[in-house]
Coordinates of C-alpha atoms in Angstrom, one line a residue:
X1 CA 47.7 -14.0 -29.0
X2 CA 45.7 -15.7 -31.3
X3 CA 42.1 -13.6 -30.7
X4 CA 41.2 -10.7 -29.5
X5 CA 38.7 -9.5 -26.8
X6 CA 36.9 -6.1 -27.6
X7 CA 34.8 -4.0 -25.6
X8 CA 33.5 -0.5 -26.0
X9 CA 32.2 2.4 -24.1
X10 CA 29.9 4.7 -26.1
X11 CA 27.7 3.2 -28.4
X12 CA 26.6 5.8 -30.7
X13 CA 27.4 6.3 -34.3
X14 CA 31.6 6.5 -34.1
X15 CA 31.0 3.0 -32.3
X16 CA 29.0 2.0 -35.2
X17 CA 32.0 3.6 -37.5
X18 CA 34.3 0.7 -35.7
X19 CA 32.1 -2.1 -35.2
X20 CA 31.1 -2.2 -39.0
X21 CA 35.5 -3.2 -39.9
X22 CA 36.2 -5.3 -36.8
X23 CA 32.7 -7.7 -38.2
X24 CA 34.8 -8.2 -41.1
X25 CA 37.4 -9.9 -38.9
X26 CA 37.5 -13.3 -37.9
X27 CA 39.9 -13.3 -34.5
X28 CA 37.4 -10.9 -32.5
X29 CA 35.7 -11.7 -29.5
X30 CA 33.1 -9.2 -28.0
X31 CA 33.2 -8.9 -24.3
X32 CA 31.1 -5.9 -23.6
X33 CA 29.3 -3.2 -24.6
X34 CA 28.7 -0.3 -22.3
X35 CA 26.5 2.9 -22.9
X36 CA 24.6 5.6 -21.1
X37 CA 21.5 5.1 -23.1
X38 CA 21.4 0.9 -22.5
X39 CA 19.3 0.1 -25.6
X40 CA 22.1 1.2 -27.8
X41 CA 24.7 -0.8 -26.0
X42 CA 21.9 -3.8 -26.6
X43 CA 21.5 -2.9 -29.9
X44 CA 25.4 -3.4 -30.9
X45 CA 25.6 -6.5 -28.9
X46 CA 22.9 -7.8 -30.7
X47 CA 24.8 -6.9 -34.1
X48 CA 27.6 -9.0 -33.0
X49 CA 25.6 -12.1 -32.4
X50 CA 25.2 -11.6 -28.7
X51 CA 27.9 -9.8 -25.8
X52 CA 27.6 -8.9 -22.0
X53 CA 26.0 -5.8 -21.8
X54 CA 26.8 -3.3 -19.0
X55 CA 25.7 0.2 -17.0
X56 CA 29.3 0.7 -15.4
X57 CA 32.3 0.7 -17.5
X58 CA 34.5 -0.3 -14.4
X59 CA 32.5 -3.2 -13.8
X60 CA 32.9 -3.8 -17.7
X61 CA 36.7 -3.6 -17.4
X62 CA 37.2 -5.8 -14.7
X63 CA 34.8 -9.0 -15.3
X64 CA 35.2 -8.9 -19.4
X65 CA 38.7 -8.3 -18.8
X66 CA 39.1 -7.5 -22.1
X67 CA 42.2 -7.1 -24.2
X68 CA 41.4 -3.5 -26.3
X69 CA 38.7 -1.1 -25.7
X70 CA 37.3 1.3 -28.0
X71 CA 36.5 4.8 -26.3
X72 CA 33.6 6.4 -28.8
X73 CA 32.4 9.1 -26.1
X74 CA 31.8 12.9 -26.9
X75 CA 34.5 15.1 -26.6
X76 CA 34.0 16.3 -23.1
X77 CA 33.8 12.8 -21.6
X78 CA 37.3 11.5 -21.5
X79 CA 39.4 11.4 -18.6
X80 CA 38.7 8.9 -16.1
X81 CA 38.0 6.7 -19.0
X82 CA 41.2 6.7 -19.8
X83 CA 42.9 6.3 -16.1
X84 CA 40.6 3.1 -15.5
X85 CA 42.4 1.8 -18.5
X86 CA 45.6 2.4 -18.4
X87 CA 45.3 1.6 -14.5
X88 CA 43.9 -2.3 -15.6
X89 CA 46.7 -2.0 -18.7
X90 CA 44.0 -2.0 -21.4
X91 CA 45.1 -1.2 -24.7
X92 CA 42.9 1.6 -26.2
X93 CA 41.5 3.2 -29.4
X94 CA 40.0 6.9 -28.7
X95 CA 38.3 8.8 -31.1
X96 CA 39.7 12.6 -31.7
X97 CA 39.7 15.0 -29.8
X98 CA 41.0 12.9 -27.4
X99 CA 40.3 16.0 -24.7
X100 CA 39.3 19.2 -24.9
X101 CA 42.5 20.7 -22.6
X102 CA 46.3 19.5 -22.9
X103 CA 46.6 19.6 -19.4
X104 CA 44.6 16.3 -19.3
X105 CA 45.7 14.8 -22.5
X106 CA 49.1 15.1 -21.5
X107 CA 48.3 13.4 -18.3
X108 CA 47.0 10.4 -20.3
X109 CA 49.6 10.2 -22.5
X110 CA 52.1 10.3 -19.8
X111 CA 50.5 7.4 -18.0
X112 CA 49.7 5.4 -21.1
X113 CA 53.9 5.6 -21.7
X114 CA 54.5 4.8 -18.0
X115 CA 52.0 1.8 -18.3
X116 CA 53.6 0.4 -21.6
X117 CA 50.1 0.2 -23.0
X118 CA 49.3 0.5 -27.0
X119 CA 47.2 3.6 -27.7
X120 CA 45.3 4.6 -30.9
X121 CA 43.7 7.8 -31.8
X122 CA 41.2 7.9 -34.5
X123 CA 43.0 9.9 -37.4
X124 CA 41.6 7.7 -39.7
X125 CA 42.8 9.6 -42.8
X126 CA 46.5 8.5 -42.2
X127 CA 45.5 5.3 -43.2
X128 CA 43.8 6.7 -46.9
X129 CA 45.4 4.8 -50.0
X130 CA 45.1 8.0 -51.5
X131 CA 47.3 9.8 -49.0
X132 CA 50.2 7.0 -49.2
X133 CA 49.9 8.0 -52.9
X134 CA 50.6 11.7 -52.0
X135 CA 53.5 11.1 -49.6
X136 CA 54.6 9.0 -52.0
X137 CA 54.8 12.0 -54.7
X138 CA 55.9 14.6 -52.2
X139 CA 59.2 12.4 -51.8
X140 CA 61.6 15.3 -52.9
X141 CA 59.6 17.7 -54.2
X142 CA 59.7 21.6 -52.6
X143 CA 56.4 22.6 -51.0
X144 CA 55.3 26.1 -50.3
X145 CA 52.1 27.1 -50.1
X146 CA 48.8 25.1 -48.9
X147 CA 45.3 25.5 -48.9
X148 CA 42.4 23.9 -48.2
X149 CA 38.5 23.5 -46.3
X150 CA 36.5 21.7 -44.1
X151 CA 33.1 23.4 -44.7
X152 CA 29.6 22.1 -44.1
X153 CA 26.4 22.5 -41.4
X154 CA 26.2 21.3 -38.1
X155 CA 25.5 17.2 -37.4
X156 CA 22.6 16.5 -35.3
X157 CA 24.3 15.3 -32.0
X158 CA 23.5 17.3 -28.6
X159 CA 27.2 18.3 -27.8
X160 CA 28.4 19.3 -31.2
X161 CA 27.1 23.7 -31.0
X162 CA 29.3 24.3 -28.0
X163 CA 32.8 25.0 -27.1
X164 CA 32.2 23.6 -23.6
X165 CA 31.2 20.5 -24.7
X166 CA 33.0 19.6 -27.9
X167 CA 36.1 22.2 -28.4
X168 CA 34.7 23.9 -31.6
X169 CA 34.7 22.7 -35.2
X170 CA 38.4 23.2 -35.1
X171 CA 38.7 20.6 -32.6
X172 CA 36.4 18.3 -32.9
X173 CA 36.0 18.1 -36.9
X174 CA 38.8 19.9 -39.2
X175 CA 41.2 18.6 -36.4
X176 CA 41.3 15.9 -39.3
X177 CA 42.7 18.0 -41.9
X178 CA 45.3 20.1 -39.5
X179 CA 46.5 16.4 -38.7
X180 CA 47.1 15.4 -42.2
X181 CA 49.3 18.5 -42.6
X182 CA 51.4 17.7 -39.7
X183 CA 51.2 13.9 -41.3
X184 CA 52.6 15.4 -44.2
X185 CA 54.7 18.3 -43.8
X186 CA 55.8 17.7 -40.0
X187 CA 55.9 19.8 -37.2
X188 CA 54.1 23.7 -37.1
X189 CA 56.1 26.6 -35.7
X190 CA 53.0 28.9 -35.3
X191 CA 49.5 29.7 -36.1
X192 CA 47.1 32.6 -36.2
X193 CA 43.4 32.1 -36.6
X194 CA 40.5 34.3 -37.3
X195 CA 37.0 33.8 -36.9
X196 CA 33.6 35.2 -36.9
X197 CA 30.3 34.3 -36.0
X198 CA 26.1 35.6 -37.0
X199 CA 25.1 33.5 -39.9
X200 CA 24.3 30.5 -37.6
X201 CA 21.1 31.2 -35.6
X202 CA 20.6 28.7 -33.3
X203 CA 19.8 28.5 -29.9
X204 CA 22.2 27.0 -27.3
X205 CA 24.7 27.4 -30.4
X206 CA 28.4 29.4 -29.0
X207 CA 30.5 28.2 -31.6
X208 CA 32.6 30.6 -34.4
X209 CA 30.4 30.0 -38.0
X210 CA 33.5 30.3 -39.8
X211 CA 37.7 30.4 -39.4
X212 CA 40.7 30.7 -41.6
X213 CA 43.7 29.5 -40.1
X214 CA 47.5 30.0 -41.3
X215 CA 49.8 27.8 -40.1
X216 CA 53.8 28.1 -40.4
X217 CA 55.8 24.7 -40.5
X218 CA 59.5 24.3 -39.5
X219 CA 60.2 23.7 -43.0
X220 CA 58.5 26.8 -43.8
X221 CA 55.7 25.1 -45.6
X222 CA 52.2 27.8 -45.0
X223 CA 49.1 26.4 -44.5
X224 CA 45.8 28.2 -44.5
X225 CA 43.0 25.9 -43.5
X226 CA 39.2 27.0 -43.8
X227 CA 36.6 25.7 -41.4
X228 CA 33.1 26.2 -41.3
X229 CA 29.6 24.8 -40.3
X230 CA 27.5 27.7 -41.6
X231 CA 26.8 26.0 -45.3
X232 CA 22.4 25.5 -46.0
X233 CA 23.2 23.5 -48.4
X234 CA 26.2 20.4 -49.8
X235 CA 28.4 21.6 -52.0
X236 CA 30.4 18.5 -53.5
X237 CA 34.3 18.2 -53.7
X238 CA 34.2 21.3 -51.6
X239 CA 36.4 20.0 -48.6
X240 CA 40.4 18.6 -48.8
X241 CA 43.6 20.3 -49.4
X242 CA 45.5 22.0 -52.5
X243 CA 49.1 21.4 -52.0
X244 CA 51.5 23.4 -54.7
X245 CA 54.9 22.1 -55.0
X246 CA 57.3 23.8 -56.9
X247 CA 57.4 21.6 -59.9
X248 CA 53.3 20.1 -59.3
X249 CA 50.3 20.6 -58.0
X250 CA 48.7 17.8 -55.6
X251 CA 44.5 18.3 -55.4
X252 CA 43.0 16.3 -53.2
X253 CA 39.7 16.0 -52.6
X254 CA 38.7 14.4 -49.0
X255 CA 38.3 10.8 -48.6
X256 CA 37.6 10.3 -52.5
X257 CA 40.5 10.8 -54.6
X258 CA 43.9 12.6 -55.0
X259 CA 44.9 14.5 -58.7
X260 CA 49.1 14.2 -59.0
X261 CA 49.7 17.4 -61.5
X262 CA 52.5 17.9 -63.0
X263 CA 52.2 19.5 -66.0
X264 CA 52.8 16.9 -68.2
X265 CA 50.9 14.5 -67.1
X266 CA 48.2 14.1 -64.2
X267 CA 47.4 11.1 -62.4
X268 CA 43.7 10.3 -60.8
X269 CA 43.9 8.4 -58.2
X270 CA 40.7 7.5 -56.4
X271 CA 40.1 5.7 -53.0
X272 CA 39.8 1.9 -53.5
X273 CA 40.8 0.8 -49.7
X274 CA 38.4 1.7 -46.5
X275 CA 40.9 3.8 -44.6
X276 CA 38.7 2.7 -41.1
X277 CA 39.2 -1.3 -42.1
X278 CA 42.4 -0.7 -42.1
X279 CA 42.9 1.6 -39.1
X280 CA 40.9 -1.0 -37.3
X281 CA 43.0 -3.9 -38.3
X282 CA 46.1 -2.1 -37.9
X283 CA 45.6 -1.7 -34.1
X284 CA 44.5 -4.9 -33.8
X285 CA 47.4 -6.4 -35.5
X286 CA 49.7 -3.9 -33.2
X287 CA 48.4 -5.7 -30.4
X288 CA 48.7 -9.0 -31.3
X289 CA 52.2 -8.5 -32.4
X290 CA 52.9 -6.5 -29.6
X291 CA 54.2 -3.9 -32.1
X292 CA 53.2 -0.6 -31.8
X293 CA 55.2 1.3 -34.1
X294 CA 53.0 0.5 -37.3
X295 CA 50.3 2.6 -35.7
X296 CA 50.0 5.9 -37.7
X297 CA 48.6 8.0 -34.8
X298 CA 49.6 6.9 -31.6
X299 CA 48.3 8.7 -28.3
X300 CA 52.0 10.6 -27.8
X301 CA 51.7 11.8 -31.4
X302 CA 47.7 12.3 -32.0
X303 CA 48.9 14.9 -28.7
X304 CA 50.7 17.5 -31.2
X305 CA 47.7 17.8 -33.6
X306 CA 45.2 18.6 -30.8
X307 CA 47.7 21.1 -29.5
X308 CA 47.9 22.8 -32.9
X309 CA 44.0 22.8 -32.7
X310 CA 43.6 23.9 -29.3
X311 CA 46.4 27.0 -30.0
X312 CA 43.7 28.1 -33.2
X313 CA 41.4 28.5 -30.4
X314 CA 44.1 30.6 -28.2
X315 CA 44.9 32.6 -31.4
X316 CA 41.0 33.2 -31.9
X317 CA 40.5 34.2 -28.5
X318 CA 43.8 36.4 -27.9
X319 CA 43.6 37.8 -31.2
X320 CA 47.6 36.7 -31.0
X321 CA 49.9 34.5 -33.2
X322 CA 50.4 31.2 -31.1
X323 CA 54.0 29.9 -30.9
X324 CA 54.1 26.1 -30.3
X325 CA 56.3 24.3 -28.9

């Protein structure tokens, strides 16, 4: 396969996210762009020098036919998606979450399997130069505790302030940073989460202001992650994770730069590489080649992080320790 035919469903700003690498690229073709609110899905055809534009994204499917499609919907839109997909043996990129139940992202991931289609999920941060650089550093080193934050306010789209709608900040935003600890210290045994809510005043708002998560791992690395969308105001280098090895301390600060600590030294390494170019080109090249193991968060495996996500919101609700499985 020498090009590749793109199409996308959800034109908003994740889409834009996407678009902006595969521009860069010189073996795409655009075959559709499809959108409940047509004027966007205009607009980003129009960005690309011209594409079909469609209203139904089963009519999309079928006559652009196109090799890869790029799901950039809200939270509590995927599903059928999906199935029309896998059922026309579409390779896909989804943006996290991926669902807001496992019931329905394990059906999709069982079908994608059965199909023998390539999957992506957008855990872009597995693909940070500065993260190969801590992996890199971890290589025999003895971990034990963990810290760290996603804190901020709440972003100005419509499905964001609900649990119904987009899973929680858990879920649909720090998901990010409970996925880089899985990336990097493997698979969690248990969590229990707490979290409160009556800072936020807002109306149609249901979510939990603020949570602190501790996480077990199976090589007894604890984690204890902070989220929270109550902040009035930015405070920088504020979100990322403190790792403390025996022997070192790793700081890293999210999506800008990692400190390596050792005590005799300390190495600053800052991001150089767009983690989303290369995410992008990565799936790209994993279908071309018809390769998918260089993808760094397949559908299967994106799966485990929303679990560990979905259990904080168990733990929240039960007031329990979650085991996982």
């Amino acid at each position: 396969m020498d090009r590749i035919k793109a199409a996308f469903v959800g034109c908003g700003g994740i889409c834009n996210f996407h678009l902006s690498h595969l521009v860069q690229f010189d073996d795409v073709d655009y075959v559709g762009f499809m959108d409940i609110r047509p004027e966007r899905a205009r607009e980003k055809a129009a960005q690309v020098g011209g594409a079909p534009v469609f209203d139904n994204y089963c009519q999309m499917l079928d006559e652009a036919k196109p090799d890869v499609l790029y799901i950039c919907v809200p939270p509590d839109q995927h599903g059928t998606l999906e199935f029309e997909a896998i059922k026309r043996k579409i390779h896909f990129l989804v943006e996290k979450p991926m669902a807001l139940s496992m019931e329905l992202a394990t059906r999709i991931r069982d079908a994608a399997a059965e199909a023998g289609i390539i999957t992506a999920v957008g855990f872009q941060d597995r693909y940070l130069d500065v993260i190969e650089k801590t992996r890199e550093f971890l290589k025999g080193r003895q971990v034990g505790l963990v810290d760290g934050a996603w804190l901020g306010g709440i972003p100005g789209v419509y499905w964001w302030p609900t649990y119904a709608t987009s899973g929680g900040q858990i879920v649909e935003q720090n998901i990010h940073l409970f996925d880089m600890l899985r990336y990097l210290f493997g698979e969690p045994e248990r969590v229990y989460c707490a979290a409160a809510r009556g800072i936020v005043k807002r109306d149609g708002y249901d979510l939990h202001d603020y949570s602190s998560a501790v996480i077990t791992f199976k090589n007894k690395v604890i984690a204890t992650l902070f989220t929270g969308c109550y902040l009035a105001r930015n405070v920088p280098n504020k979100n990322g994770l403190h790792i403390r090895c025996a022997d070192a301390d790793i700081r890293y600060i999210l999506r800008q730069s990692v400190e390596l600590d050792t005590g005799s030294y300390v190495e600053l390494h800052r991001r150089e590489i767009d983690q989303g170019v290369t995410e992008d080109r990565t799936f790209l090249d994993a279908v071309k080649t018809c390769n998918p193991a260089i993808i760094r968060s397949p559908y299967a495996d994106a799966c485990k992080s929303l679990a560990l996500t979905l259990a904080c919101n168990e733990s929240i609700a039960t007031g329990k320790e979650i085991v996982l499985d």
